[in-house]
PDB file of C-alpha atoms and ligand atoms in Angstrom:
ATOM      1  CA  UNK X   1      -8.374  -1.551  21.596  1.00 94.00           C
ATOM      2  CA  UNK X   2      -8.349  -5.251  21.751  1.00 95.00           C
ATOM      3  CA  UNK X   3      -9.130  -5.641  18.102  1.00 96.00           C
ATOM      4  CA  UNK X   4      -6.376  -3.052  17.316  1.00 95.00           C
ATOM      5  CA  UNK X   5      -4.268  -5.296  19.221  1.00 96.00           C
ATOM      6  CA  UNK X   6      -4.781  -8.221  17.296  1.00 97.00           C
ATOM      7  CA  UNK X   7      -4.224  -6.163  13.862  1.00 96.00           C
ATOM      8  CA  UNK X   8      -8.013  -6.146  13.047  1.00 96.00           C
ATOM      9  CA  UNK X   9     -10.331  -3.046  12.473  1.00 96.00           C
ATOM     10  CA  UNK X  10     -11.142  -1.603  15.323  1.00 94.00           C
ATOM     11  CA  UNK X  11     -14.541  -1.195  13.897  1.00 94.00           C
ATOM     12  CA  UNK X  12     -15.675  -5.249  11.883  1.00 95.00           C
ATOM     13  CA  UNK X  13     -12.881  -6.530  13.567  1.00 95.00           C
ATOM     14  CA  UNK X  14     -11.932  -8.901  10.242  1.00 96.00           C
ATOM     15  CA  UNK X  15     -10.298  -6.432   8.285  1.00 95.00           C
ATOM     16  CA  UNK X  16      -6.043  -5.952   8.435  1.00 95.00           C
ATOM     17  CA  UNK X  17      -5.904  -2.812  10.469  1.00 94.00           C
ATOM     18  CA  UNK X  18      -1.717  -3.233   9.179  1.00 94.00           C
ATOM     19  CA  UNK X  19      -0.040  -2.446   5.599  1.00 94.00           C
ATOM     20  CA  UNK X  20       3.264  -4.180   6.495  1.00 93.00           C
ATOM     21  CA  UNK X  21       4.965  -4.314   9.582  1.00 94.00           C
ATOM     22  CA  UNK X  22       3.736  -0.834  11.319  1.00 92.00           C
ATOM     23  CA  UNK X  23       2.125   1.279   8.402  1.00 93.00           C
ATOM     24  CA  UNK X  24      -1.689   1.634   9.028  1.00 93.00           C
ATOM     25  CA  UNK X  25      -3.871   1.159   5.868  1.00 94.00           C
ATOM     26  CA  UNK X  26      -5.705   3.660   3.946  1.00 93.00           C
ATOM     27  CA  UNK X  27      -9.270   1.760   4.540  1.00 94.00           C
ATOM     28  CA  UNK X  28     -10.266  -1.596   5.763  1.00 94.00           C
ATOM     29  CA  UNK X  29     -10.609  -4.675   3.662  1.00 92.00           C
ATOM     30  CA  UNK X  30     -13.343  -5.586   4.895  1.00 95.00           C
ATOM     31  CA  UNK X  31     -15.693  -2.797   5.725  1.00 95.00           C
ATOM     32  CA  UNK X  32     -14.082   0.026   4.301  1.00 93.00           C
ATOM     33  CA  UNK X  33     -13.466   2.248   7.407  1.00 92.00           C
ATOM     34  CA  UNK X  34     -11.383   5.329   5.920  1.00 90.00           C
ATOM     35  CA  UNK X  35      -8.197   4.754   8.288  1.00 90.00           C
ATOM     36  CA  UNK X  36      -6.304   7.640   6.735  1.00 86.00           C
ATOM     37  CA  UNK X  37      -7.254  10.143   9.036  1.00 81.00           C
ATOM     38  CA  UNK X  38      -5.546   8.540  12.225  1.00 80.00           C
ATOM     39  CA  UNK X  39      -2.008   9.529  13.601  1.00 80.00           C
ATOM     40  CA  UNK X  40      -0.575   7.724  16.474  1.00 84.00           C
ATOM     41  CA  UNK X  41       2.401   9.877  16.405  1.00 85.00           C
ATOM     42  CA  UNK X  42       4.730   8.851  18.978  1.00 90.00           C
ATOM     43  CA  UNK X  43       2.212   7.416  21.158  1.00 92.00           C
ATOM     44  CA  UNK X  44       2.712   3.476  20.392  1.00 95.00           C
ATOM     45  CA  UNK X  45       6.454   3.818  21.041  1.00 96.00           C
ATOM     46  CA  UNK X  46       6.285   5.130  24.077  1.00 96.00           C
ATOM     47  CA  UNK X  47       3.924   3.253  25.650  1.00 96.00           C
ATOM     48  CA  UNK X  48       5.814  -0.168  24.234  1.00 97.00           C
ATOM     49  CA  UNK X  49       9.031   1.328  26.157  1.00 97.00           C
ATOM     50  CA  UNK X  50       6.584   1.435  29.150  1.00 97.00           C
ATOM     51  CA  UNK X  51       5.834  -2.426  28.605  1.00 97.00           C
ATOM     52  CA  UNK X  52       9.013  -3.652  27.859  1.00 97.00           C
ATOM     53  CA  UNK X  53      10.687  -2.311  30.572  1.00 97.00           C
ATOM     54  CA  UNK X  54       8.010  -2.974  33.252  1.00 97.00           C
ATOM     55  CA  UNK X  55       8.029  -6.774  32.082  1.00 96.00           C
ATOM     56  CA  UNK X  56      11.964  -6.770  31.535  1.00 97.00           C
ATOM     57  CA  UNK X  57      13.197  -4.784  34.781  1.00 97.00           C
ATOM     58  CA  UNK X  58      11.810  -6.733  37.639  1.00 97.00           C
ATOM     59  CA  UNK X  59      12.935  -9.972  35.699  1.00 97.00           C
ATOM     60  CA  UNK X  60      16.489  -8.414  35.445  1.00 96.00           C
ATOM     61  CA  UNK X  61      16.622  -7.887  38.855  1.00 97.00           C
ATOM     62  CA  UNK X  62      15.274 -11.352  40.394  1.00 97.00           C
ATOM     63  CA  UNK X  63      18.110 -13.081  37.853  1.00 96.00           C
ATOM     64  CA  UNK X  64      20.734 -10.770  39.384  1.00 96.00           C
ATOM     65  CA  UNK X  65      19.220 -10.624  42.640  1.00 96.00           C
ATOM     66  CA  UNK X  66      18.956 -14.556  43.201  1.00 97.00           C
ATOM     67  CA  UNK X  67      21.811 -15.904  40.536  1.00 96.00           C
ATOM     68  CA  UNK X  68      24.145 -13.055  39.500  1.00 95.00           C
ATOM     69  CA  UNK X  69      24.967 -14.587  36.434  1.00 96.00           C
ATOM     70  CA  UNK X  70      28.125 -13.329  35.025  1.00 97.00           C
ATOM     71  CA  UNK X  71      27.074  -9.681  33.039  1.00 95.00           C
ATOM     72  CA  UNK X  72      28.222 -11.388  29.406  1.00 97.00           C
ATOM     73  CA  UNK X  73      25.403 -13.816  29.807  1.00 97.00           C
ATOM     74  CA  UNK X  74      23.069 -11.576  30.624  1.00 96.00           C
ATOM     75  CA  UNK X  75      23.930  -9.005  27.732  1.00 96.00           C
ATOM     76  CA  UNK X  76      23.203 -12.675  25.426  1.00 97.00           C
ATOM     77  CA  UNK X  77      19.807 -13.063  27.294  1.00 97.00           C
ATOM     78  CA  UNK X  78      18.983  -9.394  28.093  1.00 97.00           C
ATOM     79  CA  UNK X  79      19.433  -7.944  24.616  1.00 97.00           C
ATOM     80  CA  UNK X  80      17.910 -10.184  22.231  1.00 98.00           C
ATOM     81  CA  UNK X  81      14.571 -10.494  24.363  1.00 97.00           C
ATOM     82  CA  UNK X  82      14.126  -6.775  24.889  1.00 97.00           C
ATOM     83  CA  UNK X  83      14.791  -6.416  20.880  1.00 98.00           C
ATOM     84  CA  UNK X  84      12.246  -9.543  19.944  1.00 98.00           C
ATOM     85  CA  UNK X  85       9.710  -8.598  22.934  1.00 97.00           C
ATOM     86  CA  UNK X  86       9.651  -4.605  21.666  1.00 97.00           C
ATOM     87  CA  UNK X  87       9.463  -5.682  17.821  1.00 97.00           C
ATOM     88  CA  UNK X  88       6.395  -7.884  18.935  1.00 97.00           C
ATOM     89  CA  UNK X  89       5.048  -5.466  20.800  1.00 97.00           C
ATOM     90  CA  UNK X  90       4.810  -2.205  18.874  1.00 97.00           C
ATOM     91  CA  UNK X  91       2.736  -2.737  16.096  1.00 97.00           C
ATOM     92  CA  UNK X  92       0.207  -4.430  18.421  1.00 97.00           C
ATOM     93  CA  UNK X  93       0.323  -1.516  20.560  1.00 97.00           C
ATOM     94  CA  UNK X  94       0.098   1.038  17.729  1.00 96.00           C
ATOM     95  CA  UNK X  95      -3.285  -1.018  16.583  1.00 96.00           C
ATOM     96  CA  UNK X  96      -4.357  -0.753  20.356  1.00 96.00           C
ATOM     97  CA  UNK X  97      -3.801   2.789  20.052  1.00 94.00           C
ATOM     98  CA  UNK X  98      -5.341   3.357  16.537  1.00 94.00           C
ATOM     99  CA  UNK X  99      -8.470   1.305  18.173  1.00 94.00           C
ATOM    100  CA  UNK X 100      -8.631   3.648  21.015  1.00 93.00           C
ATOM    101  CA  UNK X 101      -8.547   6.954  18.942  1.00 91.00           C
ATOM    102  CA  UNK X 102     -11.370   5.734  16.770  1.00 91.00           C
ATOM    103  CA  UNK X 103     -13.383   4.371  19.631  1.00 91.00           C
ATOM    104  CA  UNK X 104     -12.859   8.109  21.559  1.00 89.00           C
ATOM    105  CA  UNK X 105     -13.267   9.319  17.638  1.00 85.00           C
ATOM    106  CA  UNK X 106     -10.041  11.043  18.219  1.00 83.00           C
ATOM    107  CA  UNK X 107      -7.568  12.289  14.794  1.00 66.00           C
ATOM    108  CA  UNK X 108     -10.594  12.771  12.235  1.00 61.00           C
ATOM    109  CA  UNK X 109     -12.658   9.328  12.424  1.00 61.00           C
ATOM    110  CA  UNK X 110     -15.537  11.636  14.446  1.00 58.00           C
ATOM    111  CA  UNK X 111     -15.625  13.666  11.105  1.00 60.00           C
ATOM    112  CA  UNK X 112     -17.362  10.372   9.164  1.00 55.00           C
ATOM    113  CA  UNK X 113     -20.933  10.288   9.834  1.00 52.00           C
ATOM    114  CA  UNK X 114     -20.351   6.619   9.318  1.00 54.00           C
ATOM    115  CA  UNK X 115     -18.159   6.000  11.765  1.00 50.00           C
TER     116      UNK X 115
HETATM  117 ZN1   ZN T 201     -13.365  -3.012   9.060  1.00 64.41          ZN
END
């Protein structure tokens, strides 16, 4: 999981584990692990809601809890983190994801005797 996270094959751990922003490659660069089997599905979106919001909430409530800054400036803090913060997020937590299902040898990679 932790070399998913990073982008890197969950399996050499050097190879881009990413083709663009959130596509997962066919193989590895580096080792040639056949990634095409995997599916996160709707997994990695899910659990970066879970994230964001558990990192975002309590912070929106200490700000209005202790400040109660006017509800404008918080819409021009609020928004653009949560947007930043979840585009950060995902595709690191898709890798994570990815890296878990072929360490479990979840979606196909258990079918590759070289796995
Ligand atoms: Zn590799």
């Amino acid at each position: 999981m932790g070399r998913g996270f990073m982008l890197r094959c969950p399996r050499c751990g050097v190879g881009n584990l990413m083709k663009g922003y959130i596509k997962v490659a066919e193989t590895c660069s580096h080792c040639g692990l056949d990634l095409s089997a995997q599916r996160a599905d709707d997994a990695p979106p899910y659990f970066t809601i879970i994230i964001v919001g558990h990192v975002i909430v309590p912070l929106m409530w200490a700000w209005e809890r202790f400040y109660s800054p006017p509800m404008l400036l918080q819409g021009i803090v609020w928004l653009p983190t949560i947007a930043i913060l979840t585009l950060l997020l995902l595709p690191r937590v898709k890798g994570a994801t990815v890296g878990l299902q072929w360490a479990m040898k979840m979606h196909g990679f258990g079918q590759n005797p070289e796995t």
